[in-house]
XYZ file of C-alpha atoms in Angstrom:
591
model
C 20.998 20.882 -26.881
C 18.355 23.105 -25.182
C 20.095 24.536 -22.066
C 17.386 26.812 -20.783
C 13.995 28.397 -21.678
C 12.618 31.741 -20.308
C 8.837 32.458 -20.789
C 7.015 35.606 -20.006
C 3.192 36.117 -20.396
C 2.738 33.112 -22.783
C -0.650 31.451 -22.468
C -1.139 30.755 -18.783
C 2.497 31.401 -17.866
C 3.256 34.666 -16.279
C 7.054 34.041 -15.769
C 9.059 30.976 -15.876
C 12.826 30.054 -16.231
C 13.720 26.511 -16.859
C 17.187 24.643 -17.090
C 17.345 21.264 -18.882
C 19.663 18.355 -18.509
C 21.513 16.715 -21.299
C 19.629 13.417 -21.426
C 16.101 12.497 -20.681
C 13.894 15.458 -19.326
C 10.415 14.587 -18.424
C 7.348 16.861 -17.606
C 4.614 15.305 -15.568
C 1.409 16.718 -14.008
C -2.463 16.390 -14.213
C -4.300 16.607 -17.509
C -4.576 20.231 -18.458
C -1.812 21.404 -16.047
C -0.043 23.234 -18.809
C 2.642 20.842 -19.782
C 2.161 21.249 -23.464
C 2.299 24.971 -23.076
C 6.053 24.586 -22.411
C 6.572 22.564 -25.597
C 4.501 25.093 -27.455
C 6.805 27.927 -26.262
C 9.766 25.919 -27.655
C 8.118 25.582 -31.019
C 7.104 29.376 -30.988
C 10.532 30.641 -30.104
C 11.916 28.607 -33.101
C 9.578 30.322 -35.613
C 6.372 28.292 -35.068
C 3.064 29.752 -35.871
C 1.310 31.906 -33.152
C -1.930 33.826 -32.774
C -2.956 36.576 -30.357
C -4.253 33.857 -27.872
C -0.691 32.913 -26.872
C -0.379 36.327 -25.065
C -1.400 35.955 -21.590
C -4.741 37.649 -20.832
C -4.282 41.340 -19.580
C -0.833 41.597 -21.263
C 0.157 43.132 -24.526
C 3.517 41.387 -24.965
C 4.929 37.838 -24.718
C 8.631 37.146 -24.580
C 10.264 33.818 -25.165
C 13.913 33.021 -25.028
C 15.796 29.770 -25.629
C 19.620 29.007 -25.252
C 20.936 26.097 -27.231
C 24.314 24.467 -27.142
C 25.404 23.847 -30.761
C 27.265 20.922 -32.218
C 29.943 21.699 -34.840
C 27.529 21.373 -37.758
C 25.050 23.841 -36.371
C 27.738 26.240 -35.304
C 29.265 26.206 -38.865
C 25.715 26.750 -40.410
C 25.274 29.751 -38.059
C 28.643 31.306 -38.979
C 27.733 30.842 -42.753
C 24.689 33.138 -41.942
C 27.358 35.697 -40.744
C 26.009 35.243 -37.060
C 28.703 34.314 -34.675
C 27.917 31.879 -31.967
C 28.113 33.090 -28.441
C 31.132 31.731 -26.521
C 31.954 29.656 -29.587
C 29.040 27.160 -29.404
C 25.918 28.779 -28.019
C 22.779 30.212 -29.895
C 20.248 32.429 -28.019
C 16.936 32.487 -29.902
C 14.404 34.993 -28.668
C 11.000 36.029 -29.899
C 8.748 39.066 -28.829
C 5.166 38.764 -29.529
C 2.981 41.868 -29.284
C -0.564 42.893 -29.901
C -1.773 46.384 -30.400
C -5.116 47.602 -31.734
C -5.996 43.954 -32.733
C -2.781 43.532 -34.745
C -0.304 40.886 -33.879
C 3.431 41.546 -34.347
C 6.330 39.244 -33.953
C 10.139 39.796 -33.948
C 12.610 37.031 -33.739
C 16.377 37.492 -32.796
C 19.358 35.193 -32.972
C 22.199 36.242 -30.693
C 20.672 39.564 -30.620
C 20.397 39.955 -34.331
C 17.047 40.490 -35.936
C 16.187 37.529 -38.266
C 13.237 36.455 -40.417
C 11.142 33.439 -39.799
C 12.596 31.311 -42.742
C 16.037 31.535 -41.136
C 14.658 30.722 -37.712
C 12.986 27.712 -39.197
C 16.241 26.574 -40.932
C 17.959 26.687 -37.560
C 15.148 24.857 -35.907
C 15.588 21.921 -38.168
C 19.177 21.684 -36.969
C 18.247 21.955 -33.349
C 15.037 20.161 -32.508
C 12.551 17.530 -33.735
C 9.134 18.023 -32.196
C 6.563 15.136 -32.087
C 3.304 16.696 -31.256
C 0.128 15.217 -29.898
C -2.135 13.762 -32.494
C 0.675 13.248 -35.016
C -0.085 9.510 -35.046
C -3.399 10.311 -36.821
C -1.376 11.246 -39.992
C 0.800 8.186 -39.886
C -1.421 6.452 -42.510
C -1.125 9.244 -44.984
C 0.829 8.073 -48.160
C 2.352 11.612 -48.619
C 3.931 11.476 -45.168
C 5.112 7.947 -45.626
C 6.776 8.969 -48.871
C 8.442 11.885 -47.177
C 9.791 9.589 -44.383
C 11.167 7.092 -46.815
C 12.874 9.800 -48.936
C 14.304 11.443 -45.867
C 15.614 8.083 -44.691
C 17.327 7.539 -47.981
C 19.553 10.388 -47.244
C 21.227 13.088 -49.477
C 21.479 10.775 -52.575
C 17.819 9.907 -52.629
C 16.689 13.646 -51.918
C 19.019 14.923 -54.730
C 17.471 12.282 -57.098
C 14.031 13.589 -56.047
C 15.030 16.987 -56.878
C 16.157 15.950 -60.275
C 12.725 14.229 -60.736
C 11.037 17.522 -59.825
C 13.157 19.431 -62.392
C 12.294 16.824 -64.970
C 8.619 16.873 -64.210
C 8.536 20.763 -64.511
C 10.333 20.482 -67.866
C 7.809 17.864 -69.051
C 4.908 19.915 -67.767
C 6.184 22.995 -69.700
C 6.645 20.944 -72.876
C 3.170 19.531 -72.499
C 1.663 22.901 -71.850
C 3.367 24.329 -75.034
C 2.101 21.402 -77.076
C -1.453 21.719 -75.759
C -1.387 25.415 -76.233
C -0.320 24.948 -79.812
C -3.102 22.286 -80.453
C -5.750 24.506 -78.886
C -4.586 27.726 -80.654
C -4.154 26.096 -84.150
C -7.797 26.758 -85.213
C -7.473 30.421 -83.912
C -4.208 30.669 -85.742
C -5.632 29.617 -89.017
C -8.664 31.997 -88.644
C -6.317 34.883 -87.703
C -3.984 33.884 -90.650
C -6.940 34.063 -93.105
C -7.886 37.504 -91.801
C -4.510 38.945 -91.893
C -3.784 37.624 -95.408
C -6.960 39.295 -96.633
C -6.162 42.614 -94.798
C -2.532 42.523 -95.954
C -3.645 41.883 -99.632
C -6.238 44.672 -99.411
C -3.973 47.226 -97.862
C -0.969 46.275 -100.251
C -3.146 46.594 -103.338
C -4.278 49.976 -102.134
C -0.610 51.106 -102.085
C -0.923 53.542 -99.041
C 2.336 55.209 -98.324
C 1.518 58.907 -98.145
C -0.652 59.816 -95.020
C -1.602 63.160 -96.761
C -2.527 61.584 -100.065
C -6.342 61.824 -99.515
C -6.113 65.512 -98.734
C -4.061 66.208 -101.793
C -6.424 64.117 -104.045
C -9.562 65.902 -102.650
C -7.913 69.258 -103.514
C -7.120 67.981 -107.033
C -10.596 66.693 -107.509
C -11.945 70.162 -106.629
C -9.543 71.859 -109.111
C -10.278 69.427 -111.977
C -14.073 69.773 -111.317
C -13.906 73.578 -111.766
C -11.415 74.058 -114.654
C -13.736 76.239 -116.716
C -14.538 78.543 -113.808
C -10.903 78.840 -112.918
C -9.994 79.660 -116.606
C -12.555 82.352 -116.834
C -11.741 83.872 -113.495
C -7.928 83.801 -114.133
C -8.527 85.898 -117.387
C -10.609 88.315 -115.487
C -7.804 88.648 -112.863
C -5.256 89.186 -115.690
C -7.463 91.908 -117.276
C -7.927 93.620 -113.985
C -4.117 93.514 -113.121
C -2.639 94.296 -116.512
C -4.592 94.368 -119.686
C -8.264 95.550 -119.566
C -10.072 95.367 -122.807
C -12.823 97.625 -121.335
C -12.726 101.371 -121.219
C -11.587 101.304 -117.648
C -7.747 101.176 -116.908
C -6.145 97.959 -115.239
C -4.396 97.985 -112.022
C -0.839 98.021 -113.677
C -1.826 101.103 -115.792
C -3.136 103.021 -112.692
C -0.090 102.197 -110.727
C 2.185 103.239 -113.544
C 0.304 106.609 -113.646
C 0.829 106.931 -110.018
C 4.428 106.033 -110.212
C 5.079 108.745 -112.996
C 3.335 111.409 -110.830
C 5.254 110.523 -107.662
C 8.532 110.612 -109.739
C 7.713 114.188 -110.645
C 6.845 115.150 -107.087
C 9.910 113.477 -105.723
C 12.034 115.954 -107.673
C 10.643 118.670 -105.504
C 10.500 116.736 -102.218
C 12.785 113.943 -101.307
C 10.496 112.796 -98.514
C 8.190 111.256 -101.114
C 10.964 108.840 -102.185
C 9.794 105.967 -99.918
C 6.273 106.226 -101.229
C 7.545 106.192 -104.800
C 9.675 103.011 -103.953
C 6.416 101.199 -102.666
C 4.354 102.161 -105.604
C 7.232 101.144 -107.915
C 7.198 97.596 -106.140
C 3.547 97.439 -106.469
C 3.736 98.137 -110.217
C 6.336 95.150 -110.471
C 4.325 92.864 -108.368
C 1.116 93.599 -110.301
C 2.916 92.943 -113.601
C 4.412 89.562 -112.184
C 0.969 88.598 -110.697
C -0.628 89.321 -114.202
C 2.076 87.084 -115.840
C 1.639 84.201 -113.531
C -2.086 84.293 -113.585
C -2.138 84.319 -117.436
C 0.362 81.379 -117.374
C -1.933 79.570 -114.865
C -4.947 80.232 -117.074
C -3.127 78.984 -120.182
C -2.110 75.738 -118.510
C -5.674 74.819 -117.158
C -7.102 72.206 -119.249
C -10.097 69.940 -118.681
C -9.085 66.355 -118.071
C -12.165 64.069 -117.333
C -10.060 61.042 -117.411
C -7.753 62.251 -114.612
C -10.798 63.526 -112.713
C -12.187 60.086 -112.923
C -8.978 58.396 -111.749
C -8.821 60.942 -108.824
C -12.310 60.310 -107.719
C -11.855 56.553 -107.925
C -8.691 56.849 -105.778
C -10.446 58.990 -103.251
C -13.350 56.416 -102.932
C -10.646 53.832 -102.552
C -8.842 55.540 -99.824
C -12.228 56.562 -97.908
C -12.932 52.883 -97.901
C -9.731 52.032 -96.370
C -10.158 54.794 -93.794
C -13.570 53.378 -92.867
C -12.106 50.079 -92.087
C -8.735 50.969 -90.619
C -9.033 54.535 -89.462
C -7.211 57.538 -90.811
C -4.461 56.977 -93.422
C -1.667 57.559 -90.992
C -3.139 54.775 -88.638
C -3.858 52.477 -91.611
C -0.266 52.551 -92.776
C 1.016 51.708 -89.247
C -1.539 48.986 -88.966
C -0.391 47.559 -92.334
C 3.137 47.520 -91.191
C 2.189 45.711 -87.916
C -0.044 43.026 -89.594
C 2.697 42.312 -92.023
C 4.951 41.340 -89.064
C 2.345 39.336 -87.395
C 1.593 37.523 -90.611
C 5.170 36.684 -91.051
C 5.313 35.221 -87.479
C 2.212 33.191 -88.061
C 3.419 31.899 -91.287
C 6.689 30.921 -89.686
C 4.528 29.357 -86.948
C 7.267 29.247 -84.426
C 7.971 25.478 -83.581
C 6.027 23.115 -85.687
C 3.483 20.792 -84.061
C 5.932 17.877 -84.754
C 8.803 19.717 -82.991
C 6.638 20.347 -79.962
C 5.523 16.862 -79.829
C 9.091 15.551 -80.130
C 10.106 17.833 -77.417
C 7.447 16.630 -75.127
C 8.244 12.995 -75.793
C 11.919 13.638 -75.037
C 11.162 15.419 -71.749
C 8.678 12.565 -70.859
C 11.302 9.943 -71.546
C 13.892 11.896 -69.447
C 11.257 11.979 -66.598
C 10.717 8.292 -66.803
C 14.472 7.670 -66.644
C 15.083 9.775 -63.496
C 11.919 8.405 -61.965
C 13.220 4.936 -62.584
C 16.466 5.847 -60.882
C 14.534 7.359 -57.941
C 12.434 4.168 -57.783
C 15.698 2.027 -57.406
C 17.027 4.259 -54.590
C 13.753 4.156 -52.766
C 13.781 0.330 -52.921
C 17.225 0.255 -51.562
C 16.248 2.729 -48.707
C 12.938 0.753 -48.169
C 14.873 -2.532 -47.426
C 17.100 -0.563 -44.912
C 14.060 1.100 -43.380
C 12.223 -2.277 -43.012
C 15.154 -3.791 -41.155
C 15.757 -0.785 -39.009
C 12.195 -0.168 -38.179
C 11.429 -3.864 -37.142
C 14.602 -3.714 -34.994
C 13.152 -0.647 -33.238
C 9.695 -2.098 -32.953
C 10.492 -5.355 -31.435
C 11.725 -4.083 -28.127
C 8.490 -2.051 -27.917
C 6.424 -5.208 -27.081
C 6.076 -6.016 -30.755
C 8.263 -9.037 -31.048
C 6.309 -10.664 -33.991
C 5.850 -7.473 -36.028
C 6.097 -7.481 -39.670
C 6.663 -4.259 -41.682
C 7.192 -3.664 -45.386
C 7.355 -0.761 -47.595
C 5.263 -1.328 -50.819
C 6.418 0.644 -53.914
C 3.872 0.404 -56.723
C 4.247 2.139 -60.137
C 1.986 5.254 -60.885
C 1.819 8.000 -63.276
C 4.945 10.266 -63.002
C 4.652 13.437 -60.769
C 6.937 15.915 -59.314
C 7.662 13.369 -56.475
C 8.340 10.411 -58.815
C 6.466 7.434 -60.289
C 6.089 5.613 -57.031
C 2.934 4.984 -54.779
C 4.315 4.369 -51.413
C 2.438 2.548 -48.634
C 3.711 1.289 -45.334
C 2.218 -2.156 -44.685
C 2.019 -3.482 -41.061
C 1.187 -6.615 -39.292
C 1.555 -6.463 -35.498
C 0.255 -10.029 -34.824
C 1.597 -13.362 -36.020
C -0.402 -15.053 -38.754
C -2.115 -11.777 -39.846
C -1.319 -10.367 -43.388
C 0.250 -7.190 -44.117
C -2.131 -4.357 -44.467
C -1.893 -0.583 -44.883
C -0.577 0.981 -41.475
C -3.471 3.473 -41.143
C -6.138 0.613 -41.684
C -5.231 -1.727 -38.873
C -2.825 -0.129 -36.267
C -4.424 0.688 -32.845
C -3.765 3.969 -31.012
C -1.059 2.310 -29.003
C 0.420 0.645 -31.872
C 0.593 3.978 -33.769
C 2.360 5.635 -30.814
C 5.063 2.810 -30.750
C 5.423 3.117 -34.569
C 5.921 6.769 -34.329
C 8.476 6.394 -31.659
C 10.367 3.638 -33.673
C 10.462 5.928 -36.723
C 11.868 8.772 -34.813
C 14.398 6.269 -33.295
C 15.383 5.277 -36.814
C 15.683 8.885 -37.954
C 17.656 9.767 -34.850
C 20.444 7.826 -36.365
C 20.685 10.028 -39.430
C 19.273 13.423 -38.467
C 21.329 16.160 -37.018
C 18.752 17.541 -34.603
C 20.300 17.261 -31.023
C 16.964 17.626 -29.154
C 13.967 15.326 -29.559
C 10.656 16.485 -28.105
C 7.802 14.208 -27.491
C 4.389 15.305 -26.424
C 2.622 12.317 -24.757
C 4.116 9.805 -27.314
C 2.981 7.161 -24.619
C -0.696 8.150 -24.766
C -3.040 5.268 -24.788
C -0.529 2.476 -23.620
C -0.004 0.934 -20.317
C 1.906 -1.971 -18.709
C 4.477 -3.727 -20.735
C 4.171 -1.416 -23.667
C 4.741 1.567 -21.361
C 7.684 0.050 -20.063
C 9.063 -0.680 -23.608
C 8.399 2.934 -24.587
C 10.339 4.057 -21.405
C 13.340 2.014 -22.456
C 13.163 3.392 -26.001
C 13.120 6.937 -24.748
C 16.055 6.133 -22.482
C 17.906 4.691 -25.142
C 17.337 7.650 -27.325
C 18.500 9.979 -24.642
C 22.016 8.394 -24.811
C 22.638 10.230 -28.101
C 20.153 12.982 -28.018
C 18.527 15.400 -25.457
C 14.975 14.084 -25.134
C 12.210 16.260 -23.727
C 9.043 14.312 -23.051
C 5.549 15.017 -21.651
C 4.046 11.977 -20.159
C 1.425 10.497 -17.889
C 3.260 7.192 -17.479
C 5.183 6.617 -14.167
C 7.420 4.036 -15.889
C 8.530 6.801 -18.200
C 8.918 9.453 -15.580
C 10.946 7.021 -13.513
C 13.588 6.918 -16.097
C 14.090 10.685 -16.277
C 17.460 12.242 -15.684
C 15.599 15.652 -15.084
C 12.073 15.517 -13.774
C 9.709 18.626 -13.981
C 6.357 18.729 -12.201
C 3.852 21.209 -13.866
C 0.757 22.346 -12.049
C -1.707 25.182 -12.109
C -2.098 27.540 -9.344
C -4.688 30.305 -8.535
C -2.957 33.547 -7.289
C -4.204 36.752 -6.176
C -3.218 39.516 -8.713
C -3.168 43.194 -7.694
C -5.559 45.324 -9.590
C -4.377 47.889 -12.193
C -5.686 51.090 -10.674
C -5.847 52.819 -14.041
C -7.908 50.015 -15.634
C -9.964 49.158 -12.633
C -10.598 52.457 -11.026
C -14.241 51.352 -10.084
C -13.209 48.113 -8.687
C -9.787 48.213 -6.868
C -10.271 44.747 -5.225
C -7.655 42.199 -5.905
C -8.583 39.427 -8.516
C -7.670 35.848 -8.869
C -5.551 34.555 -11.758
C -4.610 31.172 -12.942
C -0.875 30.660 -13.635
C 1.270 27.590 -14.537
C 4.086 26.791 -12.213
C 6.997 24.222 -12.906
C 8.917 22.510 -10.068
C 12.247 20.790 -10.578
C 12.076 17.521 -8.672
C 15.652 17.027 -7.464
C 15.215 15.070 -4.370
C 14.238 11.383 -4.135
C 11.251 12.105 -1.865
C 9.704 14.549 -4.356
C 9.970 12.349 -7.278
C 8.684 9.330 -5.306
C 5.529 11.286 -4.335
C 5.085 12.403 -8.032
C 5.462 8.899 -9.358
C 2.994 7.743 -6.620
C 0.446 10.426 -7.878
C 0.894 9.238 -11.432
C 0.414 5.585 -10.485
C -2.644 5.985 -8.185
C -3.665 9.534 -7.916
C -3.048 9.473 -4.231
C 0.031 8.893 -1.890
C -1.042 5.510 -0.483
C 1.427 3.081 0.836
C 1.488 0.675 -1.926
C 1.738 3.544 -4.449
C 4.587 4.938 -2.574
C 6.358 1.421 -2.403
C 5.809 1.135 -6.210
C 7.296 4.502 -6.967
C 10.273 3.744 -4.757
C 10.808 0.458 -6.706
C 10.666 2.358 -10.079
C 13.278 4.786 -8.816
C 15.640 2.041 -7.661
C 15.335 0.179 -10.878
C 15.766 3.290 -12.953
C 18.883 4.137 -11.135
C 20.284 0.789 -11.668
C 19.354 0.955 -15.303
C 20.988 4.335 -15.943
C 24.233 2.692 -14.966
C 23.993 0.263 -17.797
C 24.526 0.796 -21.520
C 21.332 2.048 -23.141
C 21.691 -0.290 -25.990
C 21.436 -3.402 -23.566
C 18.153 -5.164 -23.078
C 16.477 -3.485 -20.028
C 14.475 -5.564 -17.532
C 10.875 -4.731 -17.134
C 9.927 -3.278 -13.751
C 7.865 -5.641 -11.736
C 4.340 -4.489 -11.258
């Protein structure tokens, strides 16, 4: 139950503090007086969408604060969020909306703790049910009608719908996998052909050593110059060790130098290091000559090997042109072998995917069938309950039926829901949105809310001109229904109907006033004159006189004698009615 509401700098409201009663709270006033602004503030403080226009002109911050009395369920939920209720059963919801440099910012708090919008919206569902202006326009939408039916079915039905949603997702995934496989089969076969060719080509090439091409090129050069190498190795041998010409070889000359240094070292030991170096040179020249001689002797022309090497070089170069350097080609070969194995395995076969899809589809049909059964049961109960609520609303001969037709399974089931309605005897049932008038739509919406009030936990019902477009007997019937609802719920209602206002337990008059605002000297240094501002003011009508005058204004627009008398009669009858049980049939005020 909403206990109080504080509003600062919100739309046309500069500052407002309201306290509400537990039963029927009614707001009246001229059209455009700002009644709906109060309901907008309730919506906003509980996480509703806002824009920068909600901040009063000239201000940079709007503040909203609402205090609710919680029932046991809401208090328990709040404790589950690790937020303790104040004084055991109170929740103080506040929201600060600021604008700076064109950016809009908003912060919500719950009992002083900063909370996010989703959490506030969860609390909102447990506290209030707001029926806004124009909502009757959407009554004919099948999606809304399905939502209402499912909610009316209760927890069992909503759980069954959740199961359907899960089954539908599983079916969609299975169908997607099957379609993807079908669409990719041609691409898979093309890729398979390419990989098989490449694996065969690289496999036949036997590429394993990334340096093989470099080694083969070196071997090819050597084999191509065997004769030159033989000749040159003999020349090196002669120069180092055994020269057939008249000149001495390097080994001979070094030996001569070694002998001379040996004689010199006898007289000067300082020459010993030089002698050792020359001796080493003699040994190295002798070893080099031996090795070059062996090398030359092993050289042998091998045209066949040269041809094999050149063929292998051409083969490897062809591989490199296609697949990059040998190192990259070897890595690629390993990768495509793995990919080829995966393609050959093919994952799940087409048949397996088809079976999986069919199994998921059958499961979806089964859970949809169960959901349909639950919906039909809920539809029968809703039909009975709604007709019972509509008959007192001057629709004694009304007929209502929930038509459930089969359709292709979706995430919400395999049912097409349609609310069919006949307000007049002898007329066939037709879709609600096609035949219902504005007044009938208002009564239908009120009846729906009355049905849901028996199963929903929200303690406060908010109606914004639910009685728009009706008059006379219908307005009286709506007044009775609102009064009946206020027996179990707190009801806040914006109305232009005197019959509804007369039933109020708490009556608020809303009007606009023009005030003289002191100028801001800093902002208006050139024009320090006071300026006029429009503000919304709310008066609590506590006295019989003030209520009588307001009802007279609603009835005629002016305080004439007949209007005053009519207003007085409304108040007398309303006082008498409030002493009876709301469930009893109420007499119509005589007009």
